[in-house]
mmCIF file of C-alpha atoms in Angstrom:
data_model
loop_
_atom_site.group_PDB
_atom_site.id
_atom_site.type_symbol
_atom_site.label_atom_id
_atom_site.label_comp_id
_atom_site.label_asym_id
_atom_site.label_seq_id
_atom_site.Cartn_x
_atom_site.Cartn_y
_atom_site.Cartn_z
ATOM 1 C CA MET T 1 199.650 51.807 50.436
ATOM 2 C CA GLU T 2 198.099 55.196 51.078
ATOM 3 C CA LYS T 3 199.166 58.580 49.606
ATOM 4 C CA LYS T 4 197.781 61.989 50.718
ATOM 5 C CA ALA T 5 197.564 65.256 48.819
ATOM 6 C CA ILE T 6 196.587 68.629 50.119
ATOM 7 C CA GLY T 7 195.144 71.668 48.211
ATOM 8 C CA LYS T 8 195.353 74.838 50.333
ATOM 9 C CA TYR T 9 193.967 78.343 49.871
ATOM 10 C CA THR T 10 191.108 77.014 47.616
ATOM 11 C CA ARG T 11 189.079 80.188 46.684
ATOM 12 C CA LEU T 12 185.623 78.577 47.483
ATOM 13 C CA SER T 13 183.875 78.389 50.900
ATOM 14 C CA ASP T 14 184.140 75.090 52.825
ATOM 15 C CA LYS T 15 180.485 74.837 52.930
ATOM 16 C CA LYS T 16 180.012 74.598 49.159
ATOM 17 C CA LEU T 17 182.895 72.236 48.922
ATOM 18 C CA ARG T 18 181.393 69.879 51.576
ATOM 19 C CA MET T 19 178.121 69.720 49.725
ATOM 20 C CA PHE T 20 179.845 68.683 46.573
ATOM 21 C CA VAL T 21 182.487 66.250 47.880
ATOM 22 C CA ASP T 22 179.956 63.757 49.636
ATOM 23 C CA ALA T 23 179.410 61.874 46.404
ATOM 24 C CA TYR T 24 183.047 61.046 45.814
ATOM 25 C CA ARG T 25 184.067 59.509 49.072
ATOM 26 C CA GLY T 26 184.961 55.729 48.555
ATOM 27 C CA MET T 27 184.665 56.086 44.653
ATOM 28 C CA ASN T 28 187.166 54.508 42.385
ATOM 29 C CA VAL T 29 189.700 56.805 41.170
ATOM 30 C CA SER T 30 189.146 56.053 37.422
ATOM 31 C CA GLN T 31 185.438 56.830 37.755
ATOM 32 C CA ALA T 32 186.045 60.082 39.465
ATOM 33 C CA MET T 33 188.544 61.198 36.779
ATOM 34 C CA GLU T 34 185.955 60.477 34.188
ATOM 35 C CA ILE T 35 183.128 62.430 36.051
ATOM 36 C CA LEU T 36 184.907 65.562 37.445
ATOM 37 C CA PRO T 37 186.026 67.188 34.158
ATOM 38 C CA ASN T 38 182.350 67.227 33.067
ATOM 39 C CA VAL T 39 180.919 68.785 36.123
ATOM 40 C CA HIS T 40 180.018 72.441 35.758
ATOM 41 C CA GLN T 41 181.087 73.555 39.081
ATOM 42 C CA LYS T 42 184.192 75.339 40.485
ATOM 43 C CA ALA T 43 184.517 72.663 43.186
ATOM 44 C CA GLY T 44 184.996 69.915 40.665
ATOM 45 C CA GLU T 45 188.153 71.701 39.088
ATOM 46 C CA PHE T 46 189.646 72.050 42.689
ATOM 47 C CA LEU T 47 188.890 68.541 43.556
ATOM 48 C CA LEU T 48 190.230 66.983 40.307
ATOM 49 C CA GLY T 49 193.594 68.852 40.824
ATOM 50 C CA VAL T 50 194.173 67.445 44.330
ATOM 51 C CA ILE T 51 193.151 63.876 43.144
ATOM 52 C CA LYS T 52 195.554 64.242 40.309
ATOM 53 C CA SER T 53 198.364 65.263 42.755
ATOM 54 C CA ALA T 54 197.589 62.244 44.897
ATOM 55 C CA ILE T 55 197.752 59.831 42.005
ATOM 56 C CA ASN T 56 201.108 61.239 40.824
ATOM 57 C CA GLN T 57 202.576 60.174 44.144
ATOM 58 C CA PHE T 58 202.209 56.522 43.244
ATOM 59 C CA THR T 59 205.145 54.922 41.488
ATOM 60 C CA THR T 60 202.902 52.766 39.210
ATOM 61 C CA GLN T 61 200.091 54.523 37.560
ATOM 62 C CA GLN T 62 197.317 51.771 38.088
ATOM 63 C CA SER T 63 194.167 53.925 38.683
ATOM 64 C CA ASP T 64 191.825 50.899 38.248
ATOM 65 C CA SER T 65 192.824 49.504 41.546
ATOM 66 C CA LEU T 66 193.073 53.023 43.483
ATOM 67 C CA TYR T 67 190.123 54.272 45.372
ATOM 68 C CA ILE T 68 189.279 57.510 47.357
ATOM 69 C CA LYS T 69 189.603 56.603 51.004
ATOM 70 C CA SER T 70 188.867 59.943 52.551
ATOM 71 C CA ILE T 71 188.206 63.395 51.579
ATOM 72 C CA GLU T 72 188.555 66.224 54.321
ATOM 73 C CA ILE T 73 187.438 69.862 53.880
ATOM 74 C CA ASP T 74 188.604 72.259 56.485
ATOM 75 C CA LYS T 75 188.285 76.143 56.687
ATOM 76 C CA GLY T 76 191.092 78.178 55.445
ATOM 77 C CA PRO T 77 191.999 81.881 56.193
ATOM 78 C CA PHE T 78 189.688 84.688 55.236
ATOM 79 C CA PHE T 79 190.433 87.609 53.001
ATOM 80 C CA LYS T 80 189.023 90.684 54.737
ATOM 81 C CA ARG T 81 187.553 93.310 52.496
ATOM 82 C CA TRP T 82 185.668 96.500 52.692
ATOM 83 C CA ARG T 83 182.641 97.675 50.587
ATOM 84 C CA PRO T 84 181.405 101.263 50.347
ATOM 85 C CA GLN T 85 177.983 101.842 51.755
ATOM 86 C CA ALA T 86 175.539 104.561 51.833
ATOM 87 C CA ARG T 87 176.170 107.810 53.759
ATOM 88 C CA GLY T 88 179.921 107.628 53.588
ATOM 89 C CA MET T 89 180.137 104.384 55.520
ATOM 90 C CA ALA T 90 181.972 101.128 54.713
ATOM 91 C CA LYS T 91 180.837 97.507 55.425
ATOM 92 C CA LYS T 92 183.295 94.635 56.038
ATOM 93 C CA TYR T 93 183.091 91.175 54.234
ATOM 94 C CA THR T 94 185.032 88.154 53.867
ATOM 95 C CA LYS T 95 186.118 86.151 51.065
ATOM 96 C CA LYS T 96 186.408 82.638 52.322
ATOM 97 C CA THR T 97 188.883 79.908 51.393
ATOM 98 C CA ALA T 98 189.160 76.060 52.114
ATOM 99 C CA ARG T 99 191.675 73.376 52.518
ATOM 100 C CA ILE T 100 191.027 69.962 50.684
ATOM 101 C CA ALA T 101 192.798 66.753 51.923
ATOM 102 C CA VAL T 102 192.507 63.644 49.769
ATOM 103 C CA VAL T 103 193.717 60.248 50.757
ATOM 104 C CA ILE T 104 193.943 57.557 47.940
ATOM 105 C CA SER T 105 194.534 53.870 48.729
ATOM 106 C CA ASP T 106 195.058 50.869 46.573
ATOM 107 C CA LYS T 107 193.295 48.392 48.840
ATOM 108 C CA LYS T 108 189.677 48.373 50.096
#
């Protein structure tokens, strides 16, 4: 059985999340739950929340037999902002967001 959880509007760029997530694909859920709280990166907090959400969808909480089947990172919407510049001008910049989709399965 597979369960899917999605985290939207994550306030971190998709590029930073993709670099972080590669190590956790195919990993046992119980191992990931031990490692992620000790990681000192913002991406770890977001990924941990989405994994917990996917685990809670199972009726029996048997995290020893569950594994992370896939993790997908997509671009989210941008927050467009303006920053003051020299000589009375303004410069446009964007705050990027991402979407995290985690699929957890009980069979390999």
